[in-house]
Each structure stands twice: as C-alpha cells, then as structure tokens.
mmCIF file with all atom_site columns, C-alpha atoms in Angstrom:
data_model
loop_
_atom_site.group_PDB
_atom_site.id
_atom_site.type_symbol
_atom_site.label_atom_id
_atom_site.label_alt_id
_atom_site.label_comp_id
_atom_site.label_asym_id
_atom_site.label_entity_id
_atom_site.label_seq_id
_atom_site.pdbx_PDB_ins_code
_atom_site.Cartn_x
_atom_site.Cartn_y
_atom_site.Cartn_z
_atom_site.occupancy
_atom_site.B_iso_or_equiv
_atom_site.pdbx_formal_charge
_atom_site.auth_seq_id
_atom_site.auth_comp_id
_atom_site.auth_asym_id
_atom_site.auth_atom_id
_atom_site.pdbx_PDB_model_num
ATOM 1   C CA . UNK A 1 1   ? 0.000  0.000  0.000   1.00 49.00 ? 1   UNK A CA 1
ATOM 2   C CA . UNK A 1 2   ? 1.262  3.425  -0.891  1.00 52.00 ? 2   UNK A CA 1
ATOM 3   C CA . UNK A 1 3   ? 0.363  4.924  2.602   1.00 54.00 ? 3   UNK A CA 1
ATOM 4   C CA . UNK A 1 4   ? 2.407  2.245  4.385   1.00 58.00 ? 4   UNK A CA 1
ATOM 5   C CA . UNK A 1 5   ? 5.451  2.864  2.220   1.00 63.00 ? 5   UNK A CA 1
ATOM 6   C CA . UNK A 1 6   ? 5.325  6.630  2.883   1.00 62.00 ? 6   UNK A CA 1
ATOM 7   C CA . UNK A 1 7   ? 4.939  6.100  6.477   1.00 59.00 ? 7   UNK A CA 1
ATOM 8   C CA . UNK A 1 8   ? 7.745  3.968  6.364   1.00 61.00 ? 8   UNK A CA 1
ATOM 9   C CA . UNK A 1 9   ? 9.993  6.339  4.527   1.00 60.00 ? 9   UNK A CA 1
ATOM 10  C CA . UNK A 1 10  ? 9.156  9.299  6.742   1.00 61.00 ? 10  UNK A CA 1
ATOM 11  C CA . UNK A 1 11  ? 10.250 7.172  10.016  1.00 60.00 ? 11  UNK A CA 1
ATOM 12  C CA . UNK A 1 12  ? 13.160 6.555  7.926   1.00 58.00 ? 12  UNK A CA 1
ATOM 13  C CA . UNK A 1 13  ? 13.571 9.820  7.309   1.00 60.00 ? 13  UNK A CA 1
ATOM 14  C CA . UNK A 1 14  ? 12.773 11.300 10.856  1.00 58.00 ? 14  UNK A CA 1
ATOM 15  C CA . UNK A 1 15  ? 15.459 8.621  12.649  1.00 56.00 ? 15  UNK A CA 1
ATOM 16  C CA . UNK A 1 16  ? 18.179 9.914  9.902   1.00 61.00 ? 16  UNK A CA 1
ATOM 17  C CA . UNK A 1 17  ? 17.217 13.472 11.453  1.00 56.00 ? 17  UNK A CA 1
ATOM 18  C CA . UNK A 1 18  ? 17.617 12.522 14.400  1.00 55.00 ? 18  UNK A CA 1
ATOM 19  C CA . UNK A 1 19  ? 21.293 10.721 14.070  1.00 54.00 ? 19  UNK A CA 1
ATOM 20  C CA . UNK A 1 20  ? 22.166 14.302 12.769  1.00 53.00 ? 20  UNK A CA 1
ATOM 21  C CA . UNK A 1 21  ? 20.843 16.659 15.802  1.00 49.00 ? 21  UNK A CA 1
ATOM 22  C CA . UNK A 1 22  ? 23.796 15.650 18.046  1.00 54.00 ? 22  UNK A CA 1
ATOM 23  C CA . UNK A 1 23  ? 26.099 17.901 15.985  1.00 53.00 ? 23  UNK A CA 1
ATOM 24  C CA . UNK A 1 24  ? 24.358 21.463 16.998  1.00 62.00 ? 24  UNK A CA 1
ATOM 25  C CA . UNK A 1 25  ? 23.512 22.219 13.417  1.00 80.00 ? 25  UNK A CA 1
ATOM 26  C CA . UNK A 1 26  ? 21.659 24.953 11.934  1.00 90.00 ? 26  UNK A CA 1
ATOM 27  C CA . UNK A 1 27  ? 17.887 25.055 12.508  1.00 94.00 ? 27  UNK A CA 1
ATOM 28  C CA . UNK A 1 28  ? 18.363 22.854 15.322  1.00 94.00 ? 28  UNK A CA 1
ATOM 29  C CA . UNK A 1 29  ? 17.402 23.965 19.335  1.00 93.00 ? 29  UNK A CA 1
ATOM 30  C CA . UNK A 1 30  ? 16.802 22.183 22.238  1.00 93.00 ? 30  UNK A CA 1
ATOM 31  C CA . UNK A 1 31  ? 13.413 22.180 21.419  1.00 95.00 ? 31  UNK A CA 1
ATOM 32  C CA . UNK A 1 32  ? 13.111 22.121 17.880  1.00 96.00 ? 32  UNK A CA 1
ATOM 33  C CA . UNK A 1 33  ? 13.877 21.202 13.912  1.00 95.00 ? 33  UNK A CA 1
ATOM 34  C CA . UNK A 1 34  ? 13.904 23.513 11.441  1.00 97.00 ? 34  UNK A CA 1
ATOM 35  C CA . UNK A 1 35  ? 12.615 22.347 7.873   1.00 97.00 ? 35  UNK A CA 1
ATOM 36  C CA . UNK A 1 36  ? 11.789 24.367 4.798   1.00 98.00 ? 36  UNK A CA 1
ATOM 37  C CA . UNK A 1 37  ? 10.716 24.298 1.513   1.00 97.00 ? 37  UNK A CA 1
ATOM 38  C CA . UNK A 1 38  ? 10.273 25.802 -1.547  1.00 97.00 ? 38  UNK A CA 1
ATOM 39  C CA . UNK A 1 39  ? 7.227  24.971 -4.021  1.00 96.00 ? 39  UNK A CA 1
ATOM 40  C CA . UNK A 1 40  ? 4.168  25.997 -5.931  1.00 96.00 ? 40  UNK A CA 1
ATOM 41  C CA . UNK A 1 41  ? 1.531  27.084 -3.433  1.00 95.00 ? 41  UNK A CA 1
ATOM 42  C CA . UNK A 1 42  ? 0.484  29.596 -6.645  1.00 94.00 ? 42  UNK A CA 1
ATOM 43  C CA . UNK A 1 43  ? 0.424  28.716 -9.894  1.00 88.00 ? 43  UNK A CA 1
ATOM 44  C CA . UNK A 1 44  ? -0.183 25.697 -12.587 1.00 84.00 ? 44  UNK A CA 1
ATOM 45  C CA . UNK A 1 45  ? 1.657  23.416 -10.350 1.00 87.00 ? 45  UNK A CA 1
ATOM 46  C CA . UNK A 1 46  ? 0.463  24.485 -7.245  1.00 90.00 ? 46  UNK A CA 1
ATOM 47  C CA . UNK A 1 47  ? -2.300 21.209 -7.307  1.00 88.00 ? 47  UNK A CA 1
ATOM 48  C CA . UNK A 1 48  ? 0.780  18.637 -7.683  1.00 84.00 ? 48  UNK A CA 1
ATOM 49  C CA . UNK A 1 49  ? 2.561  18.774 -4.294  1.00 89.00 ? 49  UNK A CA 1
ATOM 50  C CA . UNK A 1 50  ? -0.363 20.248 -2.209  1.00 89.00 ? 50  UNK A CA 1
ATOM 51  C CA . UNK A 1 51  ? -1.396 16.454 -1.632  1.00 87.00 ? 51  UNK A CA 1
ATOM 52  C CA . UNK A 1 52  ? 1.964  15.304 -1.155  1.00 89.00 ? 52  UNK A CA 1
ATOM 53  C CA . UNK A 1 53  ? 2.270  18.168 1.693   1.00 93.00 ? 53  UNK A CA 1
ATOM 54  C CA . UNK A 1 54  ? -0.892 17.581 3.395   1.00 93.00 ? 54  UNK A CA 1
ATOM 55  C CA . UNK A 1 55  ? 0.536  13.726 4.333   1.00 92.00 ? 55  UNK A CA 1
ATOM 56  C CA . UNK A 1 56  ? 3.562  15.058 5.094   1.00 93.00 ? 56  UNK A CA 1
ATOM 57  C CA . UNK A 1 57  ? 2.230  17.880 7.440   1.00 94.00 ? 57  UNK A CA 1
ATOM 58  C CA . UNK A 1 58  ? 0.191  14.966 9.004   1.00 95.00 ? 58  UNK A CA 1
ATOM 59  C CA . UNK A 1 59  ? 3.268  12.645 9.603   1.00 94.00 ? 59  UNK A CA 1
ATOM 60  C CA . UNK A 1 60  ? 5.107  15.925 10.397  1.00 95.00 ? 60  UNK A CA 1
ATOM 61  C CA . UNK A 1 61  ? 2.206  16.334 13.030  1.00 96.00 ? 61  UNK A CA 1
ATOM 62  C CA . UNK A 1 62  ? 2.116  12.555 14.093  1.00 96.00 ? 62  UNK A CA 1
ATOM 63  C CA . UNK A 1 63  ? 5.793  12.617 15.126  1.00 95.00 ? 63  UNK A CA 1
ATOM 64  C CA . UNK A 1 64  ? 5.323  15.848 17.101  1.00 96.00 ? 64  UNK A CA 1
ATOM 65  C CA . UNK A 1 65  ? 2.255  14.165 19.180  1.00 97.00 ? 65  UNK A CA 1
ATOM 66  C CA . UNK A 1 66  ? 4.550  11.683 19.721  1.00 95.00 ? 66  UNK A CA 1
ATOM 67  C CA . UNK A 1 67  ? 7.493  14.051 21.464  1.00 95.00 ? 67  UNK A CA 1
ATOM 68  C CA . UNK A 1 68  ? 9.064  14.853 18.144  1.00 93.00 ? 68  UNK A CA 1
ATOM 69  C CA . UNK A 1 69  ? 12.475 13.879 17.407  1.00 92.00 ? 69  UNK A CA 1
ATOM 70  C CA . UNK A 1 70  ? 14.615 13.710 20.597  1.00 90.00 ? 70  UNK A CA 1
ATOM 71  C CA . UNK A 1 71  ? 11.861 15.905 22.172  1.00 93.00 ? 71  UNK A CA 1
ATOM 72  C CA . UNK A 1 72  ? 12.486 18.294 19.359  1.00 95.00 ? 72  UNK A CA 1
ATOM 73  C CA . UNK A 1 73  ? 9.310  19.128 17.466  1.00 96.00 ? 73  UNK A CA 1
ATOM 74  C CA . UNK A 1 74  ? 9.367  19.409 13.423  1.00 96.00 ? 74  UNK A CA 1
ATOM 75  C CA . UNK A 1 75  ? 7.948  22.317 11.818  1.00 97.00 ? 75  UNK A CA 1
ATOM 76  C CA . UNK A 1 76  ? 8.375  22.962 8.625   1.00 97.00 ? 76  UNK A CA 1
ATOM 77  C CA . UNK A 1 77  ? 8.741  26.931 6.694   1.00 98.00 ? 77  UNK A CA 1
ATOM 78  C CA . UNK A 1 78  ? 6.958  26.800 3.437   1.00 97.00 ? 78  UNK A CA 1
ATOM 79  C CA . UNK A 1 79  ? 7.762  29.135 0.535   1.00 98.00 ? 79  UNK A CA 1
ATOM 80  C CA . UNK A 1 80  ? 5.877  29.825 -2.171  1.00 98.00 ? 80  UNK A CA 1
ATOM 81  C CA . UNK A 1 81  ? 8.294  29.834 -5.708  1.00 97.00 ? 81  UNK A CA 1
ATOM 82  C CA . UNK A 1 82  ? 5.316  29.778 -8.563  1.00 96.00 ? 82  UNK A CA 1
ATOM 83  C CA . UNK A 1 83  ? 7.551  26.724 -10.173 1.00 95.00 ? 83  UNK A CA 1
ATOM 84  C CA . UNK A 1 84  ? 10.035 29.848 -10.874 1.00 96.00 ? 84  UNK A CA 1
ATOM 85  C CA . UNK A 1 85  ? 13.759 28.618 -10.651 1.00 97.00 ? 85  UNK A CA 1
ATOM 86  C CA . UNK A 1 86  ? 14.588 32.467 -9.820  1.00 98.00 ? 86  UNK A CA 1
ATOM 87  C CA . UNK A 1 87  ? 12.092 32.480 -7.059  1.00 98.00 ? 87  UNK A CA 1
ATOM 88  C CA . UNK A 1 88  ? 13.358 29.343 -5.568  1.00 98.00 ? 88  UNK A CA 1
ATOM 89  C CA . UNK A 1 89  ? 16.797 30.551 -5.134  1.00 98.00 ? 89  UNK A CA 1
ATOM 90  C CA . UNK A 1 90  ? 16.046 33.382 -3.732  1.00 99.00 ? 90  UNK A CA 1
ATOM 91  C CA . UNK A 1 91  ? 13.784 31.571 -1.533  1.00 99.00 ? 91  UNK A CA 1
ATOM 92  C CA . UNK A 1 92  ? 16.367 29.057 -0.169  1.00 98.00 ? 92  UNK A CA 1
ATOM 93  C CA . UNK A 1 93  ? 18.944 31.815 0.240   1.00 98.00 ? 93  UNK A CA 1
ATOM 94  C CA . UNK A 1 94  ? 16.506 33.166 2.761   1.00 98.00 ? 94  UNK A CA 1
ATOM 95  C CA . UNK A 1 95  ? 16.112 29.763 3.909   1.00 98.00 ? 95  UNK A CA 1
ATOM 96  C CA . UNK A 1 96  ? 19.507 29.000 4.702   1.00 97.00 ? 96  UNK A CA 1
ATOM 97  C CA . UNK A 1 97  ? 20.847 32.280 5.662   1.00 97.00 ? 97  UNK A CA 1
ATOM 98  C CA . UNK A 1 98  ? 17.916 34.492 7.472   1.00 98.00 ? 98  UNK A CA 1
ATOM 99  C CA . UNK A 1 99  ? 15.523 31.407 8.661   1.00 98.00 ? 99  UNK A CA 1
ATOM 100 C CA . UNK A 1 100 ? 18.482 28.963 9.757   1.00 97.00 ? 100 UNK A CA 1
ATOM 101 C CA . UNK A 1 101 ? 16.960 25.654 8.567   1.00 98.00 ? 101 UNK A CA 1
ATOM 102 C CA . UNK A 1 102 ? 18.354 22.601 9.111   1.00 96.00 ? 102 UNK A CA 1
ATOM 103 C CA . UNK A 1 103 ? 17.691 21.007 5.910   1.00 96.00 ? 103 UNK A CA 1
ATOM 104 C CA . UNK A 1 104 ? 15.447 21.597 2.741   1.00 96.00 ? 104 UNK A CA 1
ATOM 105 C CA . UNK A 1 105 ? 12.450 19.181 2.275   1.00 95.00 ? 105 UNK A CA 1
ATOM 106 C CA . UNK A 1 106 ? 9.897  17.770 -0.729  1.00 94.00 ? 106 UNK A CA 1
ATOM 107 C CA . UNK A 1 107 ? 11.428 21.106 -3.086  1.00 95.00 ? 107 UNK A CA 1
ATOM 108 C CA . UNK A 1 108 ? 9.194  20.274 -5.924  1.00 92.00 ? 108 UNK A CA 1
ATOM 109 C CA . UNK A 1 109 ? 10.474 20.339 -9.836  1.00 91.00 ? 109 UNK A CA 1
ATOM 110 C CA . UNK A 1 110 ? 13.400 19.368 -11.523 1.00 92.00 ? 110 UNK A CA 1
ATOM 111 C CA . UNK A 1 111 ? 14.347 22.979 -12.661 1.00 94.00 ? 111 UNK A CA 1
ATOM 112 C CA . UNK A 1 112 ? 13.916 24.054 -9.515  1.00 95.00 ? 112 UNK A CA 1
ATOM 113 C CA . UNK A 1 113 ? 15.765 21.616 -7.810  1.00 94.00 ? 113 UNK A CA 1
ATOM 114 C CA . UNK A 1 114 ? 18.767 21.809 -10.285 1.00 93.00 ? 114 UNK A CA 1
ATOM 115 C CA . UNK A 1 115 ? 18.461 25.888 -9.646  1.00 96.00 ? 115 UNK A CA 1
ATOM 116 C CA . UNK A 1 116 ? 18.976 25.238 -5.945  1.00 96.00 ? 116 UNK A CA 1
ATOM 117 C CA . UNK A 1 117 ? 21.600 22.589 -5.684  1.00 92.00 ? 117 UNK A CA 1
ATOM 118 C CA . UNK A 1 118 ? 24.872 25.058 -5.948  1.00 94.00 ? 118 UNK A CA 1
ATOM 119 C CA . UNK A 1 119 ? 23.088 26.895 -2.424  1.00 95.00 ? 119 UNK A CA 1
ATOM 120 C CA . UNK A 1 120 ? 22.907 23.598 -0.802  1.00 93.00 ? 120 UNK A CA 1
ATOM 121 C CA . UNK A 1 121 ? 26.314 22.390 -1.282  1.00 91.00 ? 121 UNK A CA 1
ATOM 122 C CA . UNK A 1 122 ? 27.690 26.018 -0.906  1.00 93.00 ? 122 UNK A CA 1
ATOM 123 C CA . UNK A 1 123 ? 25.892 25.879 2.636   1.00 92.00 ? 123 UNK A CA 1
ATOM 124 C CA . UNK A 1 124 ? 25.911 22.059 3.667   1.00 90.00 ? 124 UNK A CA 1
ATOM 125 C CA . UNK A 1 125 ? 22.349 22.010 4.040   1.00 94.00 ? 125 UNK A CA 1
ATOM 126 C CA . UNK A 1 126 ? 20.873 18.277 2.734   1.00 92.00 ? 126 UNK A CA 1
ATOM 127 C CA . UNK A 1 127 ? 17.776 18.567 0.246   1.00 91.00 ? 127 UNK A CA 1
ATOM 128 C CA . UNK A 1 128 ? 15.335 16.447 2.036   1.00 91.00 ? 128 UNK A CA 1
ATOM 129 C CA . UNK A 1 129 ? 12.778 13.825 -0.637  1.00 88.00 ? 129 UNK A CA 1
ATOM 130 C CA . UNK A 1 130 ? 13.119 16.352 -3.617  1.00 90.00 ? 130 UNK A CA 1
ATOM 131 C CA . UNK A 1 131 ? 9.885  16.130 -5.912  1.00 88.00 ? 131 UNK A CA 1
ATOM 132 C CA . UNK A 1 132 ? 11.225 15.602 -9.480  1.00 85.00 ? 132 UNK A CA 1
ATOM 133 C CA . UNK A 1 133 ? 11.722 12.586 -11.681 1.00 80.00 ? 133 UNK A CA 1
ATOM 134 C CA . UNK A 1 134 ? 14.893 13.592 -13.404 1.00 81.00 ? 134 UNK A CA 1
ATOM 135 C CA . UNK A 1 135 ? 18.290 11.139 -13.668 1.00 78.00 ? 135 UNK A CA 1
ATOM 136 C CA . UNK A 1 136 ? 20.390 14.652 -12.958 1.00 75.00 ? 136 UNK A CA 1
ATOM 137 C CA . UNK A 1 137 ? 18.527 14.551 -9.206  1.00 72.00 ? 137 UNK A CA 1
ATOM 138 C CA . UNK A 1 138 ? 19.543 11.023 -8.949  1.00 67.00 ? 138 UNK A CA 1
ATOM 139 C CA . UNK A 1 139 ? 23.090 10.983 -10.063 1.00 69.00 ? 139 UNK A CA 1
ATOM 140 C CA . UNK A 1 140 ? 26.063 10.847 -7.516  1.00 62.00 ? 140 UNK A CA 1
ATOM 141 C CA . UNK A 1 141 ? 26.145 14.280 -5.539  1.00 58.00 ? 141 UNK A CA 1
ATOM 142 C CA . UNK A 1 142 ? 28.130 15.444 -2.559  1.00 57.00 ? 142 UNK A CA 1
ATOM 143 C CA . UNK A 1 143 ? 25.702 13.957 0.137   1.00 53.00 ? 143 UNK A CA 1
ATOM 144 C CA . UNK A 1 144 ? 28.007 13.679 3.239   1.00 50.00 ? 144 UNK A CA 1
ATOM 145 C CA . UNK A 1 145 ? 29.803 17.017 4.125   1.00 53.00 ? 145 UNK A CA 1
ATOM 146 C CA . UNK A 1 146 ? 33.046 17.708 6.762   1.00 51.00 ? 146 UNK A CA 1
ATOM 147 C CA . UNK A 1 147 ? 32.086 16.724 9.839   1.00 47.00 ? 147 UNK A CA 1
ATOM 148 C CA . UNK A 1 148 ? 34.173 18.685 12.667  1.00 50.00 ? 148 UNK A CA 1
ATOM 149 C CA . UNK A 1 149 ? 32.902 16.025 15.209  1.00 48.00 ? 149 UNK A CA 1
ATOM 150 C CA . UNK A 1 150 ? 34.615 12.975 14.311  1.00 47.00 ? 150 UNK A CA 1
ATOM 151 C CA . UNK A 1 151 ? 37.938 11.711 15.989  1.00 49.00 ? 151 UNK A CA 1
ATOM 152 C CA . UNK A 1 152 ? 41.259 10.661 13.862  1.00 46.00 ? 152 UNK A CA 1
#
C-alpha cells in the first residue's frame, strides 16, 4: 500500500534526522527542527505537491504528538516559488541564511531543484525527498559534508 510505504519512509527519514541533531547544526534547538521548503503554493503546479504536503504535514504532526524527534518538534517553513527557478533561489537563500533551517524538504520540480543545488552544497544544508523525476537529481552528488565532530 502506498500509505504504508510513505509512512515507512518518513520514520526513515525522521530517525536519519535525528542521528544528525547531536552535531548542533543549523535550525536545530533544544526544542526544535527547522525544515523548509520551496514549491508551488500559486500557480499551474500548485495542485501537484499540495497532496503530497498535506501527508507530510500529518506525519510531520504525528511525530510531534509523539514528542518529536529527541523531544524536538518538526515544523516545517513553506515558501511559495510559482515553479520559478529564480524564485526558488532566492527563496532558499533566505532559507539558509535568514531562517536557519536545518535542511530543505519535498522542493518540488526538476528545474527548480537543479536551480537550488549550488546553495545547498555552498551551505551544507541536505535537500530532504526532492519532488522531481529527473536522472540529474539522482546521479552521484556530494551527500556527506566535513564533519568537525569525528575523531582521527
């Protein structure tokens, strides 16, 4: 069933957040995580991740009911781009330097996605279940940055 495999990628998802908190990132306080995004709320595309964020926000919700993620709730900053590349970069700029999120989640669109990706790796911030079907989104990226906390 579809429902069952999302729920089981979110928990996925949520314990892989969690692993991460321990470091004192960005968007991270004692009592909560920091997610954003950056999609059509406006516009022709607006319809295709609405659903998609509405069981998220549930699960989102779900987890927090539950004491969040090491008694850090989620919430999640949405931005609205229009499916504009432009507007999503200047969106996740904001994101990562004014707002302070920890990572980027369900940024819908292959163009915009592409648009964004020099931002992420510029700022270390991991791109969260990115909406787009494209092999660029899936080919070999820089997915594990410097860590300052390791020994050796």
């Amino acid at each position: 069933m579809v429902i069952n495999g999302f729920l089981r990628y979110m928990a996925l998802l949520f314990l892989g957040v969690a692993f991460h908190l321990e470091t004192h990132a960005q968007g991270v306080t004692a009592d909560e995580v920091l997610l954003g995004t950056t999609r059509p709320m406006s516009g022709p595309m607006a319809s295709i991740t609405n659903e998609f964020f509405v069981g998220a926000g549930t699960y989102m919700e779900h987890v927090n009911a539950q004491g969040g993620v090491h008694d850090r709730k989620i919430r999640l900053l949405s931005l609205d781009d229009g499916y504009d590349p432009a507007r999503a970069v200047a969106n996740v700029k904001r994101l990562i330097e004014k707002d302070k999120v920890f990572a980027l989640f369900g940024v819908t669109g292959t163009p915009t996605n592409m648009a964004i990706m020099p931002l992420l790796a510029e700022g270390e911030v991991p791109s969260i279940a990115p909406m787009s079907a494209s092999e660029s989104l899936r080919k070999p990226i820089k997915t594990c940055f410097e860590n300052h906390y390791q020994g050796g």
